[in-house]
PDB file of C-alpha atoms in Angstrom:
ATOM      1  CA  UNK A   1      34.744 -17.625  23.061  1.00 53.00           C
ATOM      2  CA  UNK A   2      34.322 -16.153  19.585  1.00 59.00           C
ATOM      3  CA  UNK A   3      35.957 -17.946  16.694  1.00 68.00           C
ATOM      4  CA  UNK A   4      38.047 -16.103  14.085  1.00 64.00           C
ATOM      5  CA  UNK A   5      35.456 -16.263  11.318  1.00 62.00           C
ATOM      6  CA  UNK A   6      32.707 -14.743  13.471  1.00 59.00           C
ATOM      7  CA  UNK A   7      35.081 -12.060  14.722  1.00 58.00           C
ATOM      8  CA  UNK A   8      36.111 -11.162  11.174  1.00 61.00           C
ATOM      9  CA  UNK A   9      32.470 -11.023  10.077  1.00 59.00           C
ATOM     10  CA  UNK A  10      31.575  -8.683  12.934  1.00 57.00           C
ATOM     11  CA  UNK A  11      34.568  -6.478  12.104  1.00 66.00           C
ATOM     12  CA  UNK A  12      33.471  -6.204   8.487  1.00 81.00           C
ATOM     13  CA  UNK A  13      29.931  -5.484   9.641  1.00 84.00           C
ATOM     14  CA  UNK A  14      31.268  -2.763  11.935  1.00 84.00           C
ATOM     15  CA  UNK A  15      33.185  -1.256   9.032  1.00 85.00           C
ATOM     16  CA  UNK A  16      30.095  -1.195   6.831  1.00 88.00           C
ATOM     17  CA  UNK A  17      28.126   0.215   9.735  1.00 90.00           C
ATOM     18  CA  UNK A  18      30.513   3.162   9.977  1.00 90.00           C
ATOM     19  CA  UNK A  19      29.862   3.950   6.322  1.00 90.00           C
ATOM     20  CA  UNK A  20      26.103   3.811   6.932  1.00 90.00           C
ATOM     21  CA  UNK A  21      26.526   6.223   9.848  1.00 92.00           C
ATOM     22  CA  UNK A  22      28.456   8.667   7.644  1.00 93.00           C
ATOM     23  CA  UNK A  23      26.377   8.554   4.472  1.00 92.00           C
ATOM     24  CA  UNK A  24      23.065   6.815   5.178  1.00 92.00           C
ATOM     25  CA  UNK A  25      20.015   7.126   7.388  1.00 95.00           C
ATOM     26  CA  UNK A  26      19.511   5.049  10.509  1.00 95.00           C
ATOM     27  CA  UNK A  27      17.689   4.932  13.835  1.00 95.00           C
ATOM     28  CA  UNK A  28      19.106   3.811  17.154  1.00 95.00           C
ATOM     29  CA  UNK A  29      16.985   2.353  19.892  1.00 95.00           C
ATOM     30  CA  UNK A  30      14.002   0.135  20.453  1.00 95.00           C
ATOM     31  CA  UNK A  31      11.178   2.654  20.169  1.00 96.00           C
ATOM     32  CA  UNK A  32      12.414   4.420  17.048  1.00 96.00           C
ATOM     33  CA  UNK A  33      13.120   1.059  15.391  1.00 96.00           C
ATOM     34  CA  UNK A  34       9.551  -0.050  16.064  1.00 96.00           C
ATOM     35  CA  UNK A  35       8.288   3.213  14.557  1.00 96.00           C
ATOM     36  CA  UNK A  36      10.290   2.695  11.369  1.00 97.00           C
ATOM     37  CA  UNK A  37       9.156  -0.934  11.155  1.00 96.00           C
ATOM     38  CA  UNK A  38       5.499   0.023  11.578  1.00 96.00           C
ATOM     39  CA  UNK A  39       5.792   2.690   8.906  1.00 96.00           C
ATOM     40  CA  UNK A  40       7.574   0.252   6.574  1.00 94.00           C
ATOM     41  CA  UNK A  41      10.703   2.380   6.112  1.00 95.00           C
ATOM     42  CA  UNK A  42      13.258   0.034   7.688  1.00 95.00           C
ATOM     43  CA  UNK A  43      15.266  -2.152   5.326  1.00 95.00           C
ATOM     44  CA  UNK A  44      17.639  -3.758   7.839  1.00 94.00           C
ATOM     45  CA  UNK A  45      17.413  -4.280  11.588  1.00 96.00           C
ATOM     46  CA  UNK A  46      20.452  -5.048  13.733  1.00 95.00           C
ATOM     47  CA  UNK A  47      19.868  -6.667  17.121  1.00 96.00           C
ATOM     48  CA  UNK A  48      22.647  -7.023  19.683  1.00 95.00           C
ATOM     49  CA  UNK A  49      23.504 -10.339  21.266  1.00 95.00           C
ATOM     50  CA  UNK A  50      22.312  -9.428  24.759  1.00 94.00           C
ATOM     51  CA  UNK A  51      18.950  -7.930  23.792  1.00 95.00           C
ATOM     52  CA  UNK A  52      16.169  -9.382  25.998  1.00 95.00           C
ATOM     53  CA  UNK A  53      14.389 -12.364  24.353  1.00 95.00           C
ATOM     54  CA  UNK A  54      10.884 -10.881  24.482  1.00 97.00           C
ATOM     55  CA  UNK A  55      12.041  -7.643  22.906  1.00 95.00           C
ATOM     56  CA  UNK A  56      14.039  -9.583  20.296  1.00 96.00           C
ATOM     57  CA  UNK A  57      11.063 -11.718  19.277  1.00 97.00           C
ATOM     58  CA  UNK A  58       8.810  -8.657  19.063  1.00 96.00           C
ATOM     59  CA  UNK A  59      11.245  -6.867  16.762  1.00 97.00           C
ATOM     60  CA  UNK A  60      11.659  -9.984  14.612  1.00 96.00           C
ATOM     61  CA  UNK A  61       7.874 -10.260  14.301  1.00 97.00           C
ATOM     62  CA  UNK A  62       7.493  -6.630  13.214  1.00 96.00           C
ATOM     63  CA  UNK A  63      10.389  -7.049  10.782  1.00 96.00           C
ATOM     64  CA  UNK A  64       8.734 -10.102   9.260  1.00 96.00           C
ATOM     65  CA  UNK A  65       5.537  -8.100   8.723  1.00 96.00           C
ATOM     66  CA  UNK A  66       7.482  -5.185   7.243  1.00 95.00           C
ATOM     67  CA  UNK A  67       9.619  -7.515   5.068  1.00 95.00           C
ATOM     68  CA  UNK A  68      12.828  -6.119   6.554  1.00 95.00           C
ATOM     69  CA  UNK A  69      15.994  -8.126   7.086  1.00 94.00           C
ATOM     70  CA  UNK A  70      17.055  -8.966  10.618  1.00 95.00           C
ATOM     71  CA  UNK A  71      20.703  -9.462  11.509  1.00 94.00           C
ATOM     72  CA  UNK A  72      21.975 -10.438  14.916  1.00 94.00           C
ATOM     73  CA  UNK A  73      25.053  -8.394  15.797  1.00 92.00           C
ATOM     74  CA  UNK A  74      27.812 -10.571  17.273  1.00 90.00           C
ATOM     75  CA  UNK A  75      28.616  -8.146  20.083  1.00 91.00           C
ATOM     76  CA  UNK A  76      26.545  -6.859  22.952  1.00 93.00           C
ATOM     77  CA  UNK A  77      24.801  -3.527  23.219  1.00 94.00           C
ATOM     78  CA  UNK A  78      28.038  -1.786  24.263  1.00 94.00           C
ATOM     79  CA  UNK A  79      29.786  -2.976  21.096  1.00 93.00           C
ATOM     80  CA  UNK A  80      26.859  -2.011  18.853  1.00 93.00           C
ATOM     81  CA  UNK A  81      26.829   1.497  20.295  1.00 93.00           C
ATOM     82  CA  UNK A  82      30.590   1.762  19.853  1.00 92.00           C
ATOM     83  CA  UNK A  83      30.380   0.482  16.262  1.00 91.00           C
ATOM     84  CA  UNK A  84      27.904   3.280  15.562  1.00 91.00           C
ATOM     85  CA  UNK A  85      30.371   5.808  16.949  1.00 91.00           C
ATOM     86  CA  UNK A  86      28.253   6.629  19.993  1.00 92.00           C
ATOM     87  CA  UNK A  87      29.234   6.698  23.636  1.00 93.00           C
ATOM     88  CA  UNK A  88      26.135   4.910  24.878  1.00 94.00           C
ATOM     89  CA  UNK A  89      24.654   1.418  24.679  1.00 93.00           C
ATOM     90  CA  UNK A  90      22.283   0.487  21.878  1.00 94.00           C
ATOM     91  CA  UNK A  91      20.570  -2.887  21.650  1.00 95.00           C
ATOM     92  CA  UNK A  92      18.588  -2.314  18.431  1.00 97.00           C
ATOM     93  CA  UNK A  93      19.311  -0.342  15.286  1.00 95.00           C
ATOM     94  CA  UNK A  94      17.412   0.055  12.019  1.00 96.00           C
ATOM     95  CA  UNK A  95      18.817   1.160   8.668  1.00 94.00           C
ATOM     96  CA  UNK A  96      16.410   3.057   6.415  1.00 95.00           C
ATOM     97  CA  UNK A  97      18.905   4.190   3.767  1.00 94.00           C
ATOM     98  CA  UNK A  98      22.299   2.545   3.341  1.00 89.00           C
ATOM     99  CA  UNK A  99      23.911   5.503   1.575  1.00 87.00           C
ATOM    100  CA  UNK A 100      27.261   4.555   0.022  1.00 87.00           C
ATOM    101  CA  UNK A 101      27.496   1.294   1.972  1.00 87.00           C
ATOM    102  CA  UNK A 102      26.658  -2.112   0.506  1.00 86.00           C
ATOM    103  CA  UNK A 103      25.429  -3.429   3.847  1.00 86.00           C
ATOM    104  CA  UNK A 104      21.982  -4.311   2.473  1.00 86.00           C
ATOM    105  CA  UNK A 105      23.437  -6.579  -0.203  1.00 84.00           C
ATOM    106  CA  UNK A 106      26.183  -8.314   1.722  1.00 82.00           C
ATOM    107  CA  UNK A 107      24.621  -8.923   5.139  1.00 76.00           C
ATOM    108  CA  UNK A 108      22.737 -12.191   5.252  1.00 69.00           C
ATOM    109  CA  UNK A 109      19.591 -12.661   7.294  1.00 61.00           C
ATOM    110  CA  UNK A 110      19.708 -14.843  10.389  1.00 61.00           C
TER     111      UNK A 110
END
């Protein structure tokens, strides 16, 4: 069961995510996120709650090397895909340019 504070935080994150989708640059998916991390372009990585542990640790390791922030999204991969405005599941997402959103400044690292 999700408490009210966590639910409100994920709603605000989803709202900021919509602004990133409209005005910024992002990549959805595991492989494209790894590519942006290896090239050093990713500034923020969002990982869904039900991402497999091995994949999650690999992404966190690459993010540490690339000095990118990692945030664990409170919902599963269905909710992350829906928050991005897509009709498919997405377990990992990277933000390369936030655009008009302040998601890079307000989201804390986990």
